[in-house]
mmCIF file of C-alpha atoms in Angstrom:
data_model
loop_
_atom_site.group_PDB
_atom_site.id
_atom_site.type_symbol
_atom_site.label_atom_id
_atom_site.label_comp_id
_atom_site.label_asym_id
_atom_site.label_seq_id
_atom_site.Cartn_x
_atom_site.Cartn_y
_atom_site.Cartn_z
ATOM 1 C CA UNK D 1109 4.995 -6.660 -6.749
ATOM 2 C CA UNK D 1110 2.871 -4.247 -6.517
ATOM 3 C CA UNK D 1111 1.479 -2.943 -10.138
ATOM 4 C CA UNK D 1112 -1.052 -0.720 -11.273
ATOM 5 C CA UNK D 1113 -4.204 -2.384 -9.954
ATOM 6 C CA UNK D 1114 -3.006 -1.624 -6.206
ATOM 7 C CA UNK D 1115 -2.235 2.314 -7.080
ATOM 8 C CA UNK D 1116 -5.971 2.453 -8.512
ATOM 9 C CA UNK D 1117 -7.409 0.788 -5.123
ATOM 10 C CA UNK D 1118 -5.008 2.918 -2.677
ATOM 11 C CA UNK D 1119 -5.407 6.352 -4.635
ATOM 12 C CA UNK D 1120 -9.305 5.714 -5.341
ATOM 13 C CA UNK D 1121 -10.420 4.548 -2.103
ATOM 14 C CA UNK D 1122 -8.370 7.825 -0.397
ATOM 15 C CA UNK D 1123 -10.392 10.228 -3.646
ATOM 16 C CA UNK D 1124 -13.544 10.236 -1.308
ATOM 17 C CA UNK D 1125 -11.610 11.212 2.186
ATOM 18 C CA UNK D 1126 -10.052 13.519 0.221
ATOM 19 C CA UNK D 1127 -12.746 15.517 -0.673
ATOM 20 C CA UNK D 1128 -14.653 15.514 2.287
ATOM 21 C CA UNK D 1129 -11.217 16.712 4.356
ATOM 22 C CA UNK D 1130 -11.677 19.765 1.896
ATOM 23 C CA UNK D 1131 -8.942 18.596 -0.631
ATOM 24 C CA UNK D 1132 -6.590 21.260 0.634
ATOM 25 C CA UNK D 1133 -3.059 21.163 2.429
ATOM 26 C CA UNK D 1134 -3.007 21.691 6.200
ATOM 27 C CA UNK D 1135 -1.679 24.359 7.999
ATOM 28 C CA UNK D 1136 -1.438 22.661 11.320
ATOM 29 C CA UNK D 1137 1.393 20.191 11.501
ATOM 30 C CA UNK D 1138 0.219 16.817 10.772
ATOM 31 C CA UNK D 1139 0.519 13.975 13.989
ATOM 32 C CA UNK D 1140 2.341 11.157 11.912
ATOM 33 C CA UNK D 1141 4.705 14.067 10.326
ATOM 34 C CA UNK D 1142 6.944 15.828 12.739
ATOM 35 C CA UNK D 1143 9.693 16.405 9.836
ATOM 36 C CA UNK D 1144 7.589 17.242 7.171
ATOM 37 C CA UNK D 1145 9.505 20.281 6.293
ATOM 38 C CA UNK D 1146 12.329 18.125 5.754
ATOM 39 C CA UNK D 1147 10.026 15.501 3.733
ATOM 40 C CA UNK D 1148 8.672 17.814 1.647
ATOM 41 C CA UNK D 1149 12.591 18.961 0.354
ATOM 42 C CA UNK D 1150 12.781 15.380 -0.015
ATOM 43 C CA UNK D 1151 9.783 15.124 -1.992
ATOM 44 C CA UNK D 1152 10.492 17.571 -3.635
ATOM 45 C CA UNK D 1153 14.130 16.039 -5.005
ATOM 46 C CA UNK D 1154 12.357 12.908 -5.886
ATOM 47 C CA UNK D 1155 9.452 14.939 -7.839
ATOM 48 C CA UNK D 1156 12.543 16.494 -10.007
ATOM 49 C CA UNK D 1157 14.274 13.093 -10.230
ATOM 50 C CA UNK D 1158 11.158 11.368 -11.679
ATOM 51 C CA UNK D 1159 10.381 14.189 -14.017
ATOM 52 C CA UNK D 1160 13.564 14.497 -15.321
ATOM 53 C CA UNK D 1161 14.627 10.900 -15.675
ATOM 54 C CA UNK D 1162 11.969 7.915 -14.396
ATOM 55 C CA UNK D 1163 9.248 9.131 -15.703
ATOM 56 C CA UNK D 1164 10.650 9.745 -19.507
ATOM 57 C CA UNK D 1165 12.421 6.236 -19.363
ATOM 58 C CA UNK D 1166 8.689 4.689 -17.885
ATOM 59 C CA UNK D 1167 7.196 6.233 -21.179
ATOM 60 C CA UNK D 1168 9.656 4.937 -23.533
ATOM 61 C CA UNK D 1169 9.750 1.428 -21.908
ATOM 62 C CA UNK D 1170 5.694 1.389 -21.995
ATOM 63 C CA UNK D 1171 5.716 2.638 -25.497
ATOM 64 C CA UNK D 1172 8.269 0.093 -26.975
ATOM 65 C CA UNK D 1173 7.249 -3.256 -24.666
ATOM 66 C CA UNK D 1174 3.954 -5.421 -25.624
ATOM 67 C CA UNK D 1175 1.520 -6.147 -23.157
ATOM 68 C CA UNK D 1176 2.295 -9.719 -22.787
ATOM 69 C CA UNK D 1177 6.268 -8.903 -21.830
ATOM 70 C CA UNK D 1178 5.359 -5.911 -19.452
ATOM 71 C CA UNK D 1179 2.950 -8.135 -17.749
ATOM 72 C CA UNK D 1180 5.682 -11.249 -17.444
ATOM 73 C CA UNK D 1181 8.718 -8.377 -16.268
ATOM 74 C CA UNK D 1182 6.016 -7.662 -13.454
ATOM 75 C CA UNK D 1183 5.197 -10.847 -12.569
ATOM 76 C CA UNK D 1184 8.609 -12.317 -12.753
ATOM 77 C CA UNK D 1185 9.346 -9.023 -9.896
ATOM 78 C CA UNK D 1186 6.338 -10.426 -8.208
ATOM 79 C CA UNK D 1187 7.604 -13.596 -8.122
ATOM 80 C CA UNK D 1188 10.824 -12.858 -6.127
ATOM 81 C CA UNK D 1189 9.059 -11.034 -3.806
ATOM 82 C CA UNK D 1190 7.053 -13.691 -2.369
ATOM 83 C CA UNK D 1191 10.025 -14.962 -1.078
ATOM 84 C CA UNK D 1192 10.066 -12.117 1.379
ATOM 85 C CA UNK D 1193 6.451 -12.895 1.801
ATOM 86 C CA UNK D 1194 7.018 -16.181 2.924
ATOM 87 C CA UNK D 1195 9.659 -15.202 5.572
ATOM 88 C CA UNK D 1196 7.395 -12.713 6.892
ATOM 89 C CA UNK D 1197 4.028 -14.857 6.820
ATOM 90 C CA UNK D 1198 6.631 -17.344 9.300
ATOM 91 C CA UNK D 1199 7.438 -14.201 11.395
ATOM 92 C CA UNK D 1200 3.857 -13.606 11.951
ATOM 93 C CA UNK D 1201 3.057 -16.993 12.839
ATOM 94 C CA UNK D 1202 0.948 -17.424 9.334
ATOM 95 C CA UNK D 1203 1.263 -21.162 8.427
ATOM 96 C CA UNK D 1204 -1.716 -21.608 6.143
ATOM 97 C CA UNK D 1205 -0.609 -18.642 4.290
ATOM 98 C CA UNK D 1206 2.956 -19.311 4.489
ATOM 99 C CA UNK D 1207 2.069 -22.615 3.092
ATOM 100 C CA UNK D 1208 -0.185 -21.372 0.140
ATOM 101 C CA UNK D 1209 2.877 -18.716 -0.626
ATOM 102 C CA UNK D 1210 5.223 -21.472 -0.771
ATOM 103 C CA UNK D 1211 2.871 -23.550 -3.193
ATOM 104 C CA UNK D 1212 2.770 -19.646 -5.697
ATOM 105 C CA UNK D 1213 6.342 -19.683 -5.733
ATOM 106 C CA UNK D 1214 7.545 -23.913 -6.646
ATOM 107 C CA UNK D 1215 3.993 -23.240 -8.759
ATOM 108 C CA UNK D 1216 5.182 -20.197 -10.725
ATOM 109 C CA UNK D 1217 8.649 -20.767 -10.580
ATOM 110 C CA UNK D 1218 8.298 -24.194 -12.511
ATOM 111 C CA UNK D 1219 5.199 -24.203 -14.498
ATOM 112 C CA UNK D 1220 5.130 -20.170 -14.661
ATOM 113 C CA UNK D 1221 8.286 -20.007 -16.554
ATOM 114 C CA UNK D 1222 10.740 -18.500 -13.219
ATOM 115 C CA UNK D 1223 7.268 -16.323 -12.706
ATOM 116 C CA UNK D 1224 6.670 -14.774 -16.181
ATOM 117 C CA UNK D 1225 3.266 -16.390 -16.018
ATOM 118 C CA UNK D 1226 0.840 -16.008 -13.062
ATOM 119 C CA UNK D 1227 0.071 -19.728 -12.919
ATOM 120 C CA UNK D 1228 -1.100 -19.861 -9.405
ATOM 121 C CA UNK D 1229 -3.476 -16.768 -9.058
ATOM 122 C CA UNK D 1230 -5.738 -19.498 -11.596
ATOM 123 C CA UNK D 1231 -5.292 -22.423 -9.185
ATOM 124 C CA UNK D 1232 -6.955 -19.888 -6.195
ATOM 125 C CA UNK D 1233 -3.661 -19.173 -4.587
ATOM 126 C CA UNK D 1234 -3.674 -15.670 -3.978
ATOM 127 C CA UNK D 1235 -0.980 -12.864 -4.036
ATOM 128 C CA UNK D 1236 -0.358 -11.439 -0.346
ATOM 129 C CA UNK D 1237 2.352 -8.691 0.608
ATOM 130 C CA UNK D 1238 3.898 -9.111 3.778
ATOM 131 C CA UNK D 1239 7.022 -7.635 4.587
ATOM 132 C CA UNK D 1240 9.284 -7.020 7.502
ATOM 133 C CA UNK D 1241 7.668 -3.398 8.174
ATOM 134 C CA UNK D 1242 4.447 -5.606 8.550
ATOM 135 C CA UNK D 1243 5.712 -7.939 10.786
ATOM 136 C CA UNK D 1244 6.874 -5.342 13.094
ATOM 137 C CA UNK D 1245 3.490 -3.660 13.162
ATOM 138 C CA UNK D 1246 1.543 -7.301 13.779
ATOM 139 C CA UNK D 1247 3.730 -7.562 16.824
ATOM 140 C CA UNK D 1248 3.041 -4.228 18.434
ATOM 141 C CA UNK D 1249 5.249 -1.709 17.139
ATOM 142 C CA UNK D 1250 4.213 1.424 16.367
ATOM 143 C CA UNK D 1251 4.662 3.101 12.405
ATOM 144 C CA UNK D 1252 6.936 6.221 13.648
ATOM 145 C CA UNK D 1253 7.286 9.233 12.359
ATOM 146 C CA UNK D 1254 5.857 9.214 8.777
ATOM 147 C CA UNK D 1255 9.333 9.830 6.544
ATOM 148 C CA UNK D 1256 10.024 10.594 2.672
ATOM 149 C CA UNK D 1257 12.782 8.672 1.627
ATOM 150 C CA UNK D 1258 15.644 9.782 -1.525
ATOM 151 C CA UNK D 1259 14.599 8.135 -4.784
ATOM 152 C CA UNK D 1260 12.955 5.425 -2.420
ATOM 153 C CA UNK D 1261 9.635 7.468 -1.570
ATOM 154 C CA UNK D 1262 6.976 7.207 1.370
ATOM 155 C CA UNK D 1263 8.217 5.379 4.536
ATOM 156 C CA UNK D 1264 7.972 5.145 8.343
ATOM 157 C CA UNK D 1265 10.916 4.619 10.919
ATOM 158 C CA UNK D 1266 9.205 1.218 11.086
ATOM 159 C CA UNK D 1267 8.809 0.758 7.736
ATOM 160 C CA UNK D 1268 12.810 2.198 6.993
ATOM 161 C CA UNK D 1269 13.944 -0.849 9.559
ATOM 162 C CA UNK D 1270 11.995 -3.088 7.747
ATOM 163 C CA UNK D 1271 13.382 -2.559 4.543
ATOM 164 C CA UNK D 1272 16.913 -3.043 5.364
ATOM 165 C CA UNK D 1273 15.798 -6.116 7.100
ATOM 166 C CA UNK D 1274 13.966 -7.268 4.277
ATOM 167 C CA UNK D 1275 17.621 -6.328 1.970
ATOM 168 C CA UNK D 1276 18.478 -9.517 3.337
ATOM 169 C CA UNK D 1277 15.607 -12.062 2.831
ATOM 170 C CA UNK D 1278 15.914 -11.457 -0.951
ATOM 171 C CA UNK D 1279 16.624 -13.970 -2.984
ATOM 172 C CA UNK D 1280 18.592 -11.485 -5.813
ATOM 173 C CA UNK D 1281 21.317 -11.007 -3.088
ATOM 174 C CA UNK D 1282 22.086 -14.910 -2.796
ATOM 175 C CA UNK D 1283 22.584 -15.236 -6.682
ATOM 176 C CA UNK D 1284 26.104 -16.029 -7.563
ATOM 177 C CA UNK D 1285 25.445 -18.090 -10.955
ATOM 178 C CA UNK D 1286 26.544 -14.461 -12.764
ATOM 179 C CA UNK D 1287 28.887 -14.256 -15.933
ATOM 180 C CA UNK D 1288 32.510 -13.739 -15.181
ATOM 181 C CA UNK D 1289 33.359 -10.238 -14.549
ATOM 182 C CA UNK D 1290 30.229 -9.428 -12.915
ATOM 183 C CA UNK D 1291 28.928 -9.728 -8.853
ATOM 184 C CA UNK D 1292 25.794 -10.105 -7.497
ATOM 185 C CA UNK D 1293 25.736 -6.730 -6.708
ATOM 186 C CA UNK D 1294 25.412 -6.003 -10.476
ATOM 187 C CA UNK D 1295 22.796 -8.385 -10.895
ATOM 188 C CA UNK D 1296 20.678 -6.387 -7.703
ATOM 189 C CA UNK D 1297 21.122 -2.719 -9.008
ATOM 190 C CA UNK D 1298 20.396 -4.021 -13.025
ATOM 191 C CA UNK D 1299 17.438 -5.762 -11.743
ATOM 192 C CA UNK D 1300 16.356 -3.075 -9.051
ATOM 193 C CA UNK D 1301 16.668 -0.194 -12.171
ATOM 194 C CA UNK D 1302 14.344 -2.385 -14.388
ATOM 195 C CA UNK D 1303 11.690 -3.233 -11.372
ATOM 196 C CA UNK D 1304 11.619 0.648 -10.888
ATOM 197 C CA UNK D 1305 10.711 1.196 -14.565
ATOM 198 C CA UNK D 1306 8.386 -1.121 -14.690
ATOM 199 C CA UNK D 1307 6.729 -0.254 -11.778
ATOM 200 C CA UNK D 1308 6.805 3.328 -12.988
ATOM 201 C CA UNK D 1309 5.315 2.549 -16.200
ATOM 202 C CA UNK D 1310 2.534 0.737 -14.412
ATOM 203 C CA UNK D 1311 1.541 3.694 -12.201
ATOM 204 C CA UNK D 1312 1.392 6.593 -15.638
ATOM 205 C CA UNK D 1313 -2.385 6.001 -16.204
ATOM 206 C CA UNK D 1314 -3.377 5.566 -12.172
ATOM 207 C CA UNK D 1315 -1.353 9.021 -11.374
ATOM 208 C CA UNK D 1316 -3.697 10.955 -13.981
ATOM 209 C CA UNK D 1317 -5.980 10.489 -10.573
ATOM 210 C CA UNK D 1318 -3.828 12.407 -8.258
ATOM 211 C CA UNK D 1319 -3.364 15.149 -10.597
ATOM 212 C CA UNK D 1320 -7.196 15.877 -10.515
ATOM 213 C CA UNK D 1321 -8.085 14.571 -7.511
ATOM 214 C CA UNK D 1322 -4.893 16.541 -5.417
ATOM 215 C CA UNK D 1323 -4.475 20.302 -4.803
ATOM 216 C CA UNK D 1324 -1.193 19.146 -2.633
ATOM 217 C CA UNK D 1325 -0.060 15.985 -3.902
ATOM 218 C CA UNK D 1326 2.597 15.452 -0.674
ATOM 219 C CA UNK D 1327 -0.132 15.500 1.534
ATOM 220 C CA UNK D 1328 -2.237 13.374 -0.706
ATOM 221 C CA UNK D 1329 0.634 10.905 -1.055
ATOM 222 C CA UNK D 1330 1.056 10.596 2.962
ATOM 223 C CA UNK D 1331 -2.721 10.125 3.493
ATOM 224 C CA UNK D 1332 -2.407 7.215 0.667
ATOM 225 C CA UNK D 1333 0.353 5.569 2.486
ATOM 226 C CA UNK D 1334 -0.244 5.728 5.835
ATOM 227 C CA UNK D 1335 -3.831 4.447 5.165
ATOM 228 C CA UNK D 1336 -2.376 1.553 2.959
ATOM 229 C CA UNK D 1337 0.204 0.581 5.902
ATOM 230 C CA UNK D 1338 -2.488 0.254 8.160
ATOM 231 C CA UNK D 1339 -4.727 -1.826 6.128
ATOM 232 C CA UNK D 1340 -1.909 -3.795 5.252
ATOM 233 C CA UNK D 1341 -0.998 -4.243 8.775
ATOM 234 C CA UNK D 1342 -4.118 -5.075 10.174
ATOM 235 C CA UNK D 1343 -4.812 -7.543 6.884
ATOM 236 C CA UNK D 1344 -7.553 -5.313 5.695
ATOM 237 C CA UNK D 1345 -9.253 -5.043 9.138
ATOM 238 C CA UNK D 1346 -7.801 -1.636 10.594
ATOM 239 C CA UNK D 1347 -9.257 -1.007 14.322
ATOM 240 C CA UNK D 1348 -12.684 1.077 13.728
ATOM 241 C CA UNK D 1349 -12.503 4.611 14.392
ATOM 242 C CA UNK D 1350 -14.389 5.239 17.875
ATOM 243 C CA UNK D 1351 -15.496 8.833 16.966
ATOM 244 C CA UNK D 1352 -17.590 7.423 13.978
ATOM 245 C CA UNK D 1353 -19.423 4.252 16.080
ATOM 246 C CA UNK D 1354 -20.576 6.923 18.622
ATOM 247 C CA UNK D 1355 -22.977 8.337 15.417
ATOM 248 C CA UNK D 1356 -24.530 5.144 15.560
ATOM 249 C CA UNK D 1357 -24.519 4.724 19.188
ATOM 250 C CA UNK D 1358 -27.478 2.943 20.691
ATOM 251 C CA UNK D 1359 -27.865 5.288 23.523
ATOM 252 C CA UNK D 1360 -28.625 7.809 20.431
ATOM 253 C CA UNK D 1361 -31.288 5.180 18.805
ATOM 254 C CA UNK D 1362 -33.162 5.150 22.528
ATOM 255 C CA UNK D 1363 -33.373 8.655 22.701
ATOM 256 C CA UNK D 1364 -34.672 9.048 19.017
ATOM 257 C CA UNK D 1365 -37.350 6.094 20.232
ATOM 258 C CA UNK D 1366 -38.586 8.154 23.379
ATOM 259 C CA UNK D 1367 -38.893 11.457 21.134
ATOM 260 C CA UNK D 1368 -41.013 9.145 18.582
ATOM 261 C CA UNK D 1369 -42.956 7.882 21.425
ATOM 262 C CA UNK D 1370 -43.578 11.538 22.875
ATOM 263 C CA UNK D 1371 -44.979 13.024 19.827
ATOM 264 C CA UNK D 1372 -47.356 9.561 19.793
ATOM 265 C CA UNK D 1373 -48.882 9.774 23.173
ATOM 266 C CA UNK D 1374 -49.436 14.264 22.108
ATOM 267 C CA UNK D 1375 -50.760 13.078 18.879
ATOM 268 C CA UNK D 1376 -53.518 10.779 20.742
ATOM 269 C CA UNK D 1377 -54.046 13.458 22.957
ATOM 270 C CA UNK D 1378 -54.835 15.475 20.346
ATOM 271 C CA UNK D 1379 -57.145 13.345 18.725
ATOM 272 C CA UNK D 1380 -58.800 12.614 21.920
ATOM 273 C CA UNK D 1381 -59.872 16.532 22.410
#
C-alpha cells in the first residue's frame, strides 16, 4: 500500500524539477495530456469531493486512531496487495522476487497477525509494487494519454486497463466467508472506503508540500505521476535523458583539452620573448 513515506519521496524528489521548470502552469498543451481540458474538470470534481467529504473524514479518523492501529489498518491494506504483486512479479518473469513476495505474504499473514504487523520488512524481505499497469509497460506498451480519473485520481490508458485487470487478481473479491445477509461485494466497497481513508489520512502532512511548493497543483500532480510510473516501470532505472549526456559529452571534454593546451603553448611563448 502505498502510505505516506512514498508521497514524501514522489512529491520531494519532483520539488527541485519543479522549480527549475519555473513552478508555473504551461500554456502550451502538454505531450502526455491531449484531454487535459477534460482532466482538469475532472480534477477539479475530485478537488471538491475531497474537500468536502475525504479530507474531513481523513482528519477525524487521524485524530481519533493511535499510531499503532493506523499503522496495522495500513499494513493489513499492504498486505492484500502483495497478492497483486505476486501475480504481476510472474507476469514479468520475476521469480526471485515473486518468490521473496510470496515468503512477505505466508510471513505476515501468519506471524504478522493477517498483516497488522510488518514482520517481514525485519527479516530483509522488502515491499515492491508491481501491478498490471507495470506489467504492461515492462513488455513494451506505451503509458497513453495521461488521464484524471472520478474519485480514482491520476491514470494512463495503460494504467486504466491495468486496473480493471488487476480488479480481478484481488484477493477481497474471492472472499465469501461473510455474515449472512451480506456479499462480497459489501466486504470490497467497506474495505475499499476504509483503505481510502487511511490512505488519505496518511498523505495530510506530505500535501502541506504541494501547497508551497505548487502554483498549479494539476500540473504538479501529472509531473508527480507520470515521473513515478516511469520509475516504477523501469524498477527505478528510467532510460537517461539523451539531451542531458550530450553536456557531458566527451567530444566537449576534447575540445575544452585543446583550448587548455592552446593557451599553454601562447603562455610559453610568452615567456620565451
Amino acid at each position: 500500500m502505498r502510505n505516506a513515506r512514498y508521497y514524501r519521496t514522489v512529491l520531494g524528489l519532483l520539488l527541485g524539477s519543479w522549480i527549475l521548470s519555473g513552478c508555473a502552469t504551461t500554456t502550451t498543451p502538454h505531450e502526455s495530456d491531449p484531454f487535459e481540458g477534460f482532466n482538469r474538470s475532472i480534477f477539479a470534481f475530485n478537488e471538491g469531493v475531497d474537500k468536502a467529504i475525504l479530507k474531513p473524514v481523513a482528519k477525524g479518523y487521524k485524530a481519533i486512531t493511535p499510531k499503532p492501529v493506523n499503522k496495522g489498518v495500513t499494513n493489513f491494506f499492504s498486505n492484500l496487495d502483495d497478492v497483486i504483486v505476486i501475480a504481476n512479479d510472474l507476469l514479468q518473469f520475476k521469480f526471485k522476487q515473486a518468490a521473496s513476495d510470496t515468503g512477505r505474504v505466508l510471513l505476515n499473514s501468519t506471524v504478522g497477525l493477517l498483516g497488522l504487523i510488518d514482520v517481514a520488512s525485519e527479516f530483509e524481505l522488502p515491499k515492491h509494487n508491481e501491478d498490471f499497469g507495470q506489467t504492461l509497460g515492462y513488455w513494451g506498451v506505451g503509458s497513453g494519454p495521461y488521464l484524471v480519473l472520478p474519485l480514482l485520481g491520476p491514470s494512463s490508458a495503460r494504467d486504466t486497463v491495468g486496473l480493471g485487470v488487476d480488479v480481478f487478481l484481488d484477493p477481497r473479491l474471492y472472499y465469501t466467508g461473510t455474515p449472512q445477509g451480506l456479499s462480497s461485494n459489501h466486504v470490497i466497497y467497506a474495505s475499499e472506503a476504509v483503505k481510502k481513508v487511511d490512505m488519505r489520512a496518511d498523505f495530510l502532512e506530505v500535501e502541506k508540500v504541494v501547497e508551497v511548493a505548487a502554483l498549479d497543483k494539476y500540473s504538479y500532480y501529472r509531473e508527480a505521476y507520470l515521473s513515478r510510473r516511469n520509475y516504477l516501470v523501469y524498477d527505478g532505472n528510467p532510460p537517461q535523458n539523451e539531451d542531458i549526456g550530450d553536456i557531458f559529452d566527451d567530444e566537449d571534454d576534447e575540445d575544452f583539452d585543446e583550448d587548455e593546451e592552446d593557451e599553454d603553448e601562447e603562455d610559453e611563448e610568452d615567456e620565451d620573448e
